[in-house]
Amino acid sequence: MAVWSYNDCINHARGNNIALRQSILSEESAAISLEKAQGEWQPSLDFGTNQGYSNAPWSNGSSNAYTSNYNLNASWTVWDGGKRESAIRRGKTDVERSRYATDNTLRNIRTEILSAYKAIRYE
């Protein structure tokens, strides 16, 4: 039977604690939301194409028609009343809050493990 050290217990908890995993996922989600908000400053470019073919053998002779349509749309928001700046500030705050929450969760786990480890080891 292997004896676990305090660091072994911490490493096991880091990999298997559900609350910590949820906190890390929230942190990643906040980072993605911030990236999306920062991407709103970029112009958008859309391209579309449509191809068509028609065959009408019953009319006067045989007629075939090929059609192709292409479109390219570009847009860039010049001013939106500060909505993008606000979204970026909120995103940065959410990322920071998520990091603090993850750190706090890990700190709580370490404290709980230390208490249990001491109780088992020294009592």
Short mmCIF file of C-alpha atoms in Angstrom, two decimals:
data_model
loop_
_atom_site.label_atom_id
_atom_site.label_comp_id
_atom_site.label_asym_id
_atom_site.label_seq_id
_atom_site.Cartn_x
_atom_site.Cartn_y
_atom_site.Cartn_z
CA MET A 1 0.00 0.00 0.00
CA ALA A 2 1.49 3.32 -1.08
CA VAL A 3 1.61 6.23 1.30
CA TRP A 4 0.59 9.51 -0.25
CA SER A 5 2.44 12.69 0.54
CA TYR A 6 0.66 16.02 0.88
CA ASN A 7 1.76 16.95 -2.67
CA ASP A 8 0.38 13.66 -4.01
CA CYS A 9 -2.98 14.51 -2.44
CA ILE A 10 -2.94 18.02 -3.95
CA ASN A 11 -2.04 16.72 -7.42
CA HIS A 12 -4.79 14.11 -7.24
CA ALA A 13 -7.33 16.75 -6.19
CA ARG A 14 -6.24 19.10 -9.01
CA GLY A 15 -6.97 16.42 -11.56
CA ASN A 16 -10.18 15.04 -10.09
CA ASN A 17 -12.03 17.76 -8.18
CA ILE A 18 -15.28 18.65 -9.96
CA ALA A 19 -15.55 22.15 -8.47
CA LEU A 20 -12.03 22.96 -9.66
CA ARG A 21 -12.75 21.61 -13.13
CA GLN A 22 -15.91 23.72 -13.34
CA SER A 23 -13.97 26.77 -12.23
CA ILE A 24 -11.31 26.16 -14.88
CA LEU A 25 -14.01 25.74 -17.54
CA SER A 26 -15.61 29.01 -16.44
CA GLU A 27 -12.22 30.69 -16.76
CA GLU A 28 -11.76 29.31 -20.28
CA SER A 29 -15.29 30.37 -21.23
CA ALA A 30 -14.63 33.91 -19.99
CA ALA A 31 -11.42 34.05 -22.04
CA ILE A 32 -13.30 32.95 -25.16
CA SER A 33 -16.00 35.58 -24.54
CA LEU A 34 -13.31 38.25 -24.20
CA GLU A 35 -11.71 37.11 -27.44
CA LYS A 36 -15.09 37.32 -29.17
CA ALA A 37 -15.68 40.84 -27.80
CA GLN A 38 -12.26 41.95 -29.04
CA GLY A 39 -13.03 40.43 -32.44
CA GLU A 40 -16.05 42.72 -32.78
CA TRP A 41 -13.59 45.50 -33.67
CA GLN A 42 -12.63 43.68 -36.85
CA PRO A 43 -14.48 44.23 -40.10
CA SER A 44 -16.56 41.37 -41.43
CA LEU A 45 -16.32 39.96 -44.91
CA ASP A 46 -18.91 37.56 -46.34
CA PHE A 47 -18.78 35.70 -49.64
CA GLY A 48 -21.59 33.77 -51.27
CA THR A 49 -22.06 31.88 -54.49
CA ASN A 50 -25.02 30.27 -56.22
CA GLN A 51 -24.87 28.00 -59.26
CA GLY A 52 -27.80 26.98 -61.42
CA TYR A 53 -28.55 24.90 -64.49
CA SER A 54 -31.79 24.47 -66.35
CA ASN A 55 -32.60 22.23 -69.27
CA ALA A 56 -35.77 22.73 -71.33
CA PRO A 57 -35.85 20.11 -74.11
CA TRP A 58 -39.56 20.50 -74.90
CA SER A 59 -39.53 24.12 -76.07
CA ASN A 60 -38.38 25.22 -79.50
CA GLY A 61 -35.37 23.06 -79.76
CA SER A 62 -33.34 22.32 -76.77
CA SER A 63 -32.19 25.05 -74.45
CA ASN A 64 -29.73 24.87 -71.62
CA ALA A 65 -29.08 27.72 -69.24
CA TYR A 66 -26.26 28.06 -66.76
CA THR A 67 -26.40 30.74 -64.12
CA SER A 68 -23.82 31.82 -61.59
CA ASN A 69 -24.25 34.44 -58.93
CA TYR A 70 -21.48 35.71 -56.67
CA ASN A 71 -21.65 38.24 -53.92
CA LEU A 72 -19.11 39.79 -51.61
CA ASN A 73 -20.21 41.88 -48.64
CA ALA A 74 -17.96 43.82 -46.32
CA SER A 75 -19.04 45.73 -43.25
CA TRP A 76 -17.38 47.57 -40.42
CA THR A 77 -19.10 49.21 -37.50
CA VAL A 78 -17.71 52.68 -36.96
CA TRP A 79 -19.65 53.58 -33.80
CA ASP A 80 -22.08 51.61 -31.70
CA GLY A 81 -22.54 53.86 -28.71
CA GLY A 82 -19.69 52.32 -26.72
CA LYS A 83 -21.20 48.83 -26.73
CA ARG A 84 -17.99 47.13 -27.93
CA GLU A 85 -15.78 48.94 -25.40
CA SER A 86 -18.18 48.00 -22.63
CA ALA A 87 -18.20 44.35 -23.75
CA ILE A 88 -14.39 44.26 -23.71
CA ARG A 89 -14.21 45.81 -20.23
CA ARG A 90 -16.84 43.35 -18.99
CA GLY A 91 -14.92 40.48 -20.62
CA LYS A 92 -11.66 41.48 -18.94
CA THR A 93 -13.44 41.74 -15.60
CA ASP A 94 -15.03 38.31 -16.11
CA VAL A 95 -11.65 36.75 -16.95
CA GLU A 96 -10.10 38.28 -13.83
CA ARG A 97 -13.04 37.21 -11.67
CA SER A 98 -12.83 33.67 -13.03
CA ARG A 99 -9.09 33.50 -12.30
CA TYR A 100 -9.70 34.65 -8.74
CA ALA A 101 -12.48 32.08 -8.35
CA THR A 102 -10.20 29.30 -9.63
CA ASP A 103 -7.40 30.40 -7.29
CA ASN A 104 -9.85 30.55 -4.39
CA THR A 105 -11.21 27.08 -5.16
CA LEU A 106 -7.69 25.66 -5.31
CA ARG A 107 -6.77 27.42 -2.06
CA ASN A 108 -9.85 25.96 -0.35
CA ILE A 109 -9.00 22.49 -1.63
CA ARG A 110 -5.44 22.81 -0.32
CA THR A 111 -6.74 23.94 3.07
CA GLU A 112 -9.22 21.06 3.31
CA ILE A 113 -6.59 18.53 2.26
CA LEU A 114 -4.08 19.94 4.73
CA SER A 115 -6.62 19.68 7.56
CA ALA A 116 -7.50 16.10 6.63
CA TYR A 117 -3.85 15.17 6.08
CA LYS A 118 -2.83 16.53 9.47
CA ALA A 119 -5.78 14.83 11.18
CA ILE A 120 -4.89 11.47 9.66
CA ARG A 121 -1.15 11.77 10.02
CA TYR A 122 -0.77 13.27 13.49
CA GLU A 123 -3.79 12.05 15.41
#
